[in-house]
Amino acid sequence: MTNRQQELGDTSPEEFRRQLHELADWIADFRQNLGSLRVAPNEKPGAIMSALASKPPEEGEPFEKILSDVDRLIVPGMVHWSHPMFLGYFGWTTTAPAILGEIITAPLNVNAMTWRTCPAATELETVVIDWLRDWIGLSEQFDGVIYDTASVGIMHALAVAREEVAPETRKLGLSDRGLPRLRVYTSDQAHSSAEKAAIALGLGEENVQRVPTDANFCMDTVALRQMIVRDGRESLKPLAVIATVGTTSTASVDPVPEIVRICRENTMWLHIDGAYGAGFAILPETKWLTNGWREADSIVVNPHKSLFVPLDFSVLYVRDLERLRRVFTLVPEYLRGDTVEVQKNYMDYGIQLGRRFRALKAWVIFRSFGRDEMAARLREFVRLANLFADWIKRDNRFELGAPVSMGVVCFRFVGSVAGGVEGGPTSAPSATIEDQLDQLNSEVVERINASGRAYLTQTKLRGRTVMRIGLGNVLTAEEHLRAAWEMIQETVTKL
Ligand SMILES: Cc1ncc(COP(=O)(O)O)c(C=O)c1O
């Protein structure tokens, strides 16, 4: 062999071992010092790109140089979702076991498209799906598949619903068949993935009808019934209801048992979006969350939101999973030899062929924590959320924007006296005052985020801007929450 040929291939084992040790230290240091970093950068768009090489490298560079650029250019340009002061979105986290799981996954380089292309990945996927089903108390009539996200899960669920209402859509498509317009109903608090799915499936964004919610942001089922009747009169065909267990803004929970009845009466598919909330069903004290689930057709759970698995990891459960397989199975000739066994081939359960080995990281995390430790952590998030809400209630410049649910608290600065800003009315603030308060609440979030000391989100409830925190990060403790609360109080005082 020539020298050049010897140089091809991969890094030498000795060199690779040295790099891995260096990386292990880097990861451990990063986790240890995370709390001292800015939570979010305050750069202008494009600043990071302008510091990166614009031309691709002609020659290879040493790992040390690449890693030092990660430190210099990438880490400071990140929003650190794992930072203890990151309280945005659902406060999602990574954990040490999760990082170990990701590291083990990398060298295995699996493609879990069929059982034969990786028996262990396929069978572990089934095991992890079963464990999760067991933990959240879902009936064994449900079986599942791991996707990247809930948005992809809902799209697959609605594709099956569509096939049941409009048979042979898989084969013939929707056009030129004289089919009625198909309607999907979901609350005005539900996630926009409903519309995205309707766009992808050719159902049309406008055919996702938003049902009003009650004072607690839960779907108003009287309104739902009325909308179905109204659509029926106009020869529009009800296809599905998406009920949410843990809505994006307030983590409110729709009345699933009543929605089940409506779906059965109207022969509609019931999809439960438990992307955030379903994980909390592992707590015995919140088992009520699962009321009505066994009657659903599909349910999506995102362990990457509430069960300590880092992005991405979402499970779609379908009652009688064969219904999903029938819509998506398609075996091209070149895969026929790899699909002869009767075992599950997960490529049959979705549009994706090549599939990452997502089950492994979840398996490492679930085994490292066990149900008890996961439940204890979720319980702590609920405790912290309620504690934060108590602080808000005790400061009359603020009010809660919605009932506290799971790890989510929405709140609003309302002025120096309850009910209005200084000089304004105390009972019914006028539109201009409310507009000013909107701006102020938004400004508080912007300032705190720009400070790099904490990260919150803002949302709109009934048209008004509220601040919002989501607890879900294993590193966030009471001291961090208190520091964030003091920061909020200081910022409104300054403003
Ligand atoms: C209730 C709910 N459903 C679905 C989604 C979409 O999740 P994903 O990012 O996994 O697609 C979100 C995202 O925040 C959500 O809050």
mmCIF file of C-alpha atoms in Angstrom, residues 73-328:
data_model
loop_
_atom_site.group_PDB
_atom_site.id
_atom_site.type_symbol
_atom_site.label_atom_id
_atom_site.label_comp_id
_atom_site.label_asym_id
_atom_site.label_seq_id
_atom_site.Cartn_x
_atom_site.Cartn_y
_atom_site.Cartn_z
ATOM 1 C CA LEU A 73 -17.976 30.859 17.722
ATOM 2 C CA ILE A 74 -20.782 28.414 18.351
ATOM 3 C CA VAL A 75 -21.312 28.262 22.120
ATOM 4 C CA PRO A 76 -21.581 32.060 22.544
ATOM 5 C CA GLY A 77 -24.076 32.208 19.659
ATOM 6 C CA MET A 78 -26.484 29.760 21.229
ATOM 7 C CA VAL A 79 -29.628 29.964 23.266
ATOM 8 C CA HIS A 80 -28.778 27.456 25.973
ATOM 9 C CA TRP A 81 -31.953 25.464 26.401
ATOM 10 C CA SER A 82 -30.252 23.418 29.124
ATOM 11 C CA HIS A 83 -29.257 26.461 31.187
ATOM 12 C CA PRO A 84 -30.884 26.480 34.627
ATOM 13 C CA MET A 85 -32.246 29.991 33.900
ATOM 14 C CA PHE A 86 -33.838 28.912 30.615
ATOM 15 C CA LEU A 87 -37.553 29.148 31.369
ATOM 16 C CA GLY A 88 -38.856 29.471 27.836
ATOM 17 C CA TYR A 89 -41.246 27.220 25.941
ATOM 18 C CA PHE A 90 -41.640 24.058 28.015
ATOM 19 C CA GLY A 91 -38.257 24.466 29.683
ATOM 20 C CA TRP A 92 -37.052 21.327 27.975
ATOM 21 C CA THR A 93 -33.885 19.772 29.069
ATOM 22 C CA THR A 94 -31.095 17.437 28.443
ATOM 23 C CA THR A 95 -29.571 15.291 31.147
ATOM 24 C CA ALA A 96 -26.289 13.487 31.682
ATOM 25 C CA PRO A 97 -27.851 10.088 30.814
ATOM 26 C CA ALA A 98 -29.302 11.652 27.669
ATOM 27 C CA ILE A 99 -25.898 12.897 26.568
ATOM 28 C CA LEU A 100 -24.403 9.468 27.217
ATOM 29 C CA GLY A 101 -27.228 7.901 25.192
ATOM 30 C CA GLU A 102 -26.551 10.249 22.258
ATOM 31 C CA ILE A 103 -22.841 9.478 22.419
ATOM 32 C CA ILE A 104 -23.422 5.719 22.356
ATOM 33 C CA THR A 105 -25.785 6.139 19.414
ATOM 34 C CA ALA A 106 -23.231 7.959 17.256
ATOM 35 C CA PRO A 107 -20.690 5.158 16.622
ATOM 36 C CA LEU A 108 -23.414 2.546 16.114
ATOM 37 C CA ASN A 109 -24.543 4.375 12.955
ATOM 38 C CA VAL A 110 -27.845 2.580 12.651
ATOM 39 C CA ASN A 111 -30.484 2.768 9.973
ATOM 40 C CA ALA A 112 -33.645 1.399 11.580
ATOM 41 C CA MET A 113 -35.755 1.247 8.430
ATOM 42 C CA THR A 114 -36.480 -2.495 8.534
ATOM 43 C CA TRP A 115 -36.051 -5.189 11.139
ATOM 44 C CA ARG A 116 -33.313 -6.768 9.061
ATOM 45 C CA THR A 117 -31.337 -3.544 8.619
ATOM 46 C CA CYS A 118 -31.010 -3.442 12.402
ATOM 47 C CA PRO A 119 -32.867 -6.009 14.507
ATOM 48 C CA ALA A 120 -31.680 -4.476 17.791
ATOM 49 C CA ALA A 121 -32.840 -0.966 16.880
ATOM 50 C CA THR A 122 -36.227 -2.228 15.720
ATOM 51 C CA GLU A 123 -36.820 -4.397 18.760
ATOM 52 C CA LEU A 124 -35.554 -1.762 21.186
ATOM 53 C CA GLU A 125 -37.899 0.760 19.570
ATOM 54 C CA THR A 126 -40.806 -1.584 20.280
ATOM 55 C CA VAL A 127 -39.673 -2.085 23.870
ATOM 56 C CA VAL A 128 -39.288 1.631 24.551
ATOM 57 C CA ILE A 129 -42.697 2.354 22.995
ATOM 58 C CA ASP A 130 -44.225 -0.332 25.238
ATOM 59 C CA TRP A 131 -42.530 1.024 28.367
ATOM 60 C CA LEU A 132 -43.794 4.521 27.683
ATOM 61 C CA ARG A 133 -47.302 3.221 26.992
ATOM 62 C CA ASP A 134 -47.191 1.391 30.297
ATOM 63 C CA TRP A 135 -45.973 4.472 32.200
ATOM 64 C CA ILE A 136 -48.632 6.804 30.832
ATOM 65 C CA GLY A 137 -51.311 4.190 31.365
ATOM 66 C CA LEU A 138 -52.358 3.739 27.768
ATOM 67 C CA SER A 139 -54.252 0.574 26.888
ATOM 68 C CA GLU A 140 -52.482 -2.229 25.013
ATOM 69 C CA GLN A 141 -54.827 -1.674 22.097
ATOM 70 C CA PHE A 142 -52.444 1.151 21.245
ATOM 71 C CA ASP A 143 -49.151 0.562 19.561
ATOM 72 C CA GLY A 144 -46.757 3.181 18.338
ATOM 73 C CA VAL A 145 -43.911 4.436 16.248
ATOM 74 C CA ILE A 146 -41.143 6.895 17.035
ATOM 75 C CA TYR A 147 -40.928 10.008 14.871
ATOM 76 C CA ASP A 148 -38.866 13.139 15.232
ATOM 77 C CA THR A 149 -41.671 15.490 16.245
ATOM 78 C CA ALA A 150 -45.343 15.737 17.180
ATOM 79 C CA SER A 151 -45.978 17.720 14.001
ATOM 80 C CA VAL A 152 -44.968 14.685 11.966
ATOM 81 C CA GLY A 153 -47.048 12.453 14.261
ATOM 82 C CA ILE A 154 -50.227 14.455 13.773
ATOM 83 C CA MET A 155 -49.739 14.471 10.015
ATOM 84 C CA HIS A 156 -49.562 10.680 9.949
ATOM 85 C CA ALA A 157 -52.564 10.366 12.261
ATOM 86 C CA LEU A 158 -54.674 12.607 10.031
ATOM 87 C CA ALA A 159 -53.547 10.692 6.950
ATOM 88 C CA VAL A 160 -55.078 7.547 8.464
ATOM 89 C CA ALA A 161 -58.217 9.441 9.455
ATOM 90 C CA ARG A 162 -58.491 10.753 5.902
ATOM 91 C CA GLU A 163 -58.162 7.254 4.450
ATOM 92 C CA GLU A 164 -60.985 6.008 6.667
ATOM 93 C CA VAL A 165 -63.363 8.791 5.696
ATOM 94 C CA ALA A 166 -62.288 8.895 2.056
ATOM 95 C CA PRO A 167 -61.176 5.324 1.238
ATOM 96 C CA GLU A 168 -58.609 4.856 -1.503
ATOM 97 C CA THR A 169 -57.160 8.352 -1.090
ATOM 98 C CA ARG A 170 -53.806 6.672 -0.752
ATOM 99 C CA LYS A 171 -54.270 5.230 -4.219
ATOM 100 C CA LEU A 172 -56.294 7.829 -6.067
ATOM 101 C CA GLY A 173 -55.627 11.101 -4.269
ATOM 102 C CA LEU A 174 -58.306 13.642 -3.417
ATOM 103 C CA SER A 175 -58.984 15.401 -6.700
ATOM 104 C CA ASP A 176 -61.750 14.672 -9.218
ATOM 105 C CA ARG A 177 -63.583 12.261 -6.958
ATOM 106 C CA GLY A 178 -66.468 14.467 -5.883
ATOM 107 C CA LEU A 179 -65.395 14.229 -2.261
ATOM 108 C CA PRO A 180 -66.833 16.687 0.250
ATOM 109 C CA ARG A 181 -64.484 19.084 1.994
ATOM 110 C CA LEU A 182 -63.139 17.391 5.091
ATOM 111 C CA ARG A 183 -63.144 19.320 8.358
ATOM 112 C CA VAL A 184 -60.783 19.071 11.323
ATOM 113 C CA TYR A 185 -61.685 20.722 14.617
ATOM 114 C CA THR A 186 -59.284 21.847 17.282
ATOM 115 C CA SER A 187 -59.337 24.534 19.938
ATOM 116 C CA ASP A 188 -58.219 28.118 19.523
ATOM 117 C CA GLN A 189 -55.358 27.199 21.894
ATOM 118 C CA ALA A 190 -54.159 24.162 19.918
ATOM 119 C CA HIS A 191 -50.804 24.004 18.207
ATOM 120 C CA SER A 192 -50.385 25.142 14.609
ATOM 121 C CA SER A 193 -49.157 21.661 13.652
ATOM 122 C CA ALA A 194 -52.849 20.933 12.931
ATOM 123 C CA GLU A 195 -52.824 23.409 10.055
ATOM 124 C CA LYS A 196 -49.390 22.243 8.901
ATOM 125 C CA ALA A 197 -50.732 18.685 8.668
ATOM 126 C CA ALA A 198 -53.785 19.889 6.736
ATOM 127 C CA ILE A 199 -51.507 21.722 4.316
ATOM 128 C CA ALA A 200 -49.320 18.652 3.790
ATOM 129 C CA LEU A 201 -52.286 16.302 3.330
ATOM 130 C CA GLY A 202 -54.136 18.489 0.849
ATOM 131 C CA LEU A 203 -57.007 19.028 3.289
ATOM 132 C CA GLY A 204 -56.522 22.780 3.192
ATOM 133 C CA GLU A 205 -55.503 25.004 6.042
ATOM 134 C CA GLU A 206 -58.939 26.644 6.243
ATOM 135 C CA ASN A 207 -60.579 23.309 6.874
ATOM 136 C CA VAL A 208 -58.965 23.259 10.296
ATOM 137 C CA GLN A 209 -61.655 24.933 12.317
ATOM 138 C CA ARG A 210 -60.705 26.604 15.571
ATOM 139 C CA VAL A 211 -63.197 25.924 18.361
ATOM 140 C CA PRO A 212 -63.517 28.612 21.056
ATOM 141 C CA THR A 213 -62.300 27.862 24.564
ATOM 142 C CA ASP A 214 -63.809 28.497 27.990
ATOM 143 C CA ALA A 215 -62.435 30.717 30.757
ATOM 144 C CA ASN A 216 -59.754 28.108 31.507
ATOM 145 C CA PHE A 217 -58.642 27.830 27.868
ATOM 146 C CA CYS A 218 -60.208 24.374 27.420
ATOM 147 C CA MET A 219 -62.218 23.489 24.339
ATOM 148 C CA ASP A 220 -65.873 24.545 24.541
ATOM 149 C CA THR A 221 -67.642 21.343 23.525
ATOM 150 C CA VAL A 222 -71.008 23.061 23.060
ATOM 151 C CA ALA A 223 -69.379 25.233 20.421
ATOM 152 C CA LEU A 224 -67.741 22.148 18.913
ATOM 153 C CA ARG A 225 -71.123 20.452 18.519
ATOM 154 C CA GLN A 226 -72.580 23.576 16.944
ATOM 155 C CA MET A 227 -69.737 23.836 14.463
ATOM 156 C CA ILE A 228 -70.110 20.195 13.418
ATOM 157 C CA VAL A 229 -73.869 20.658 12.905
ATOM 158 C CA ARG A 230 -73.300 23.889 10.959
ATOM 159 C CA ASP A 231 -70.738 22.199 8.708
ATOM 160 C CA GLY A 232 -73.029 19.184 8.228
ATOM 161 C CA ARG A 233 -75.755 21.501 6.931
ATOM 162 C CA GLU A 234 -73.305 22.800 4.359
ATOM 163 C CA SER A 235 -72.374 19.245 3.306
ATOM 164 C CA LEU A 236 -68.900 19.514 4.786
ATOM 165 C CA LYS A 237 -67.670 16.236 6.206
ATOM 166 C CA PRO A 238 -66.338 16.104 9.771
ATOM 167 C CA LEU A 239 -63.058 14.213 9.712
ATOM 168 C CA ALA A 240 -61.321 14.561 13.061
ATOM 169 C CA VAL A 241 -61.089 16.384 16.338
ATOM 170 C CA ILE A 242 -57.715 17.182 17.836
ATOM 171 C CA ALA A 243 -58.004 17.466 21.596
ATOM 172 C CA THR A 244 -55.005 18.892 23.414
ATOM 173 C CA VAL A 245 -53.673 17.690 26.739
ATOM 174 C CA GLY A 246 -51.302 20.506 27.611
ATOM 175 C CA THR A 247 -51.798 23.375 25.178
ATOM 176 C CA THR A 248 -48.822 25.368 23.983
ATOM 177 C CA SER A 249 -49.553 28.635 25.789
ATOM 178 C CA THR A 250 -51.162 27.602 29.070
ATOM 179 C CA ALA A 251 -50.907 23.775 29.218
ATOM 180 C CA SER A 252 -54.707 23.643 29.516
ATOM 181 C CA VAL A 253 -56.382 20.262 29.058
ATOM 182 C CA ASP A 254 -59.400 19.806 26.795
ATOM 183 C CA PRO A 255 -62.390 17.815 28.128
ATOM 184 C CA VAL A 256 -61.457 14.571 26.378
ATOM 185 C CA PRO A 257 -64.340 12.357 27.663
ATOM 186 C CA GLU A 258 -66.946 14.736 26.215
ATOM 187 C CA ILE A 259 -64.971 15.068 22.983
ATOM 188 C CA VAL A 260 -64.877 11.248 22.762
ATOM 189 C CA ARG A 261 -68.704 11.206 22.824
ATOM 190 C CA ILE A 262 -68.910 13.819 20.083
ATOM 191 C CA CYS A 263 -66.439 11.892 17.921
ATOM 192 C CA ARG A 264 -68.337 8.638 18.338
ATOM 193 C CA GLU A 265 -71.699 10.248 17.554
ATOM 194 C CA ASN A 266 -70.272 11.768 14.379
ATOM 195 C CA THR A 267 -67.899 8.956 13.365
ATOM 196 C CA MET A 268 -64.847 11.134 13.615
ATOM 197 C CA TRP A 269 -61.229 10.355 14.348
ATOM 198 C CA LEU A 270 -60.027 11.568 17.735
ATOM 199 C CA HIS A 271 -56.396 12.571 17.914
ATOM 200 C CA ILE A 272 -55.021 13.603 21.284
ATOM 201 C CA ASP A 273 -52.149 16.041 21.173
ATOM 202 C CA GLY A 274 -50.363 15.154 24.386
ATOM 203 C CA ALA A 275 -47.058 16.454 23.048
ATOM 204 C CA TYR A 276 -46.339 18.198 26.343
ATOM 205 C CA GLY A 277 -49.012 17.029 28.771
ATOM 206 C CA ALA A 278 -49.136 13.286 28.208
ATOM 207 C CA GLY A 279 -45.762 12.792 29.909
ATOM 208 C CA PHE A 280 -47.300 14.025 33.171
ATOM 209 C CA ALA A 281 -49.580 10.987 33.142
ATOM 210 C CA ILE A 282 -46.714 9.017 34.702
ATOM 211 C CA LEU A 283 -47.631 10.774 37.960
ATOM 212 C CA PRO A 284 -50.301 8.817 39.848
ATOM 213 C CA GLU A 285 -51.796 12.096 41.100
ATOM 214 C CA THR A 286 -52.384 13.366 37.558
ATOM 215 C CA LYS A 287 -53.851 10.152 36.174
ATOM 216 C CA TRP A 288 -57.053 12.114 35.512
ATOM 217 C CA LEU A 289 -55.231 13.491 32.489
ATOM 218 C CA THR A 290 -55.774 10.140 30.802
ATOM 219 C CA ASN A 291 -59.570 10.200 31.098
ATOM 220 C CA GLY A 292 -61.035 9.161 27.768
ATOM 221 C CA TRP A 293 -57.714 8.236 26.180
ATOM 222 C CA ARG A 294 -58.618 4.603 25.622
ATOM 223 C CA GLU A 295 -61.396 5.749 23.281
ATOM 224 C CA ALA A 296 -59.089 7.895 21.170
ATOM 225 C CA ASP A 297 -57.789 6.832 17.777
ATOM 226 C CA SER A 298 -54.344 8.295 18.145
ATOM 227 C CA ILE A 299 -52.258 10.106 20.688
ATOM 228 C CA VAL A 300 -48.937 11.825 20.386
ATOM 229 C CA VAL A 301 -46.473 12.094 23.270
ATOM 230 C CA ASN A 302 -43.222 14.084 23.126
ATOM 231 C CA PRO A 303 -40.731 12.736 25.642
ATOM 232 C CA HIS A 304 -38.526 15.503 24.243
ATOM 233 C CA LYS A 305 -40.830 17.998 25.920
ATOM 234 C CA SER A 306 -41.604 16.537 29.305
ATOM 235 C CA LEU A 307 -39.786 13.242 29.826
ATOM 236 C CA PHE A 308 -36.121 14.240 29.756
ATOM 237 C CA VAL A 309 -35.288 12.922 26.289
ATOM 238 C CA PRO A 310 -33.494 15.575 24.230
ATOM 239 C CA LEU A 311 -34.857 16.669 20.866
ATOM 240 C CA ASP A 312 -35.894 14.822 18.849
ATOM 241 C CA PHE A 313 -38.120 12.055 20.138
ATOM 242 C CA SER A 314 -41.870 11.850 19.688
ATOM 243 C CA VAL A 315 -44.132 8.808 19.812
ATOM 244 C CA LEU A 316 -47.385 8.448 17.909
ATOM 245 C CA TYR A 317 -49.694 5.785 19.322
ATOM 246 C CA VAL A 318 -52.545 4.519 17.181
ATOM 247 C CA ARG A 319 -55.356 2.260 18.352
ATOM 248 C CA ASP A 320 -54.847 -0.730 16.072
ATOM 249 C CA LEU A 321 -51.549 0.327 14.519
ATOM 250 C CA GLU A 322 -52.272 -1.794 11.462
ATOM 251 C CA ARG A 323 -54.461 1.096 10.279
ATOM 252 C CA LEU A 324 -51.333 3.253 10.044
ATOM 253 C CA ARG A 325 -49.355 0.516 8.320
ATOM 254 C CA ARG A 326 -52.020 0.019 5.656
ATOM 255 C CA VAL A 327 -51.763 3.675 4.661
ATOM 256 C CA PHE A 328 -47.980 3.859 4.513
#
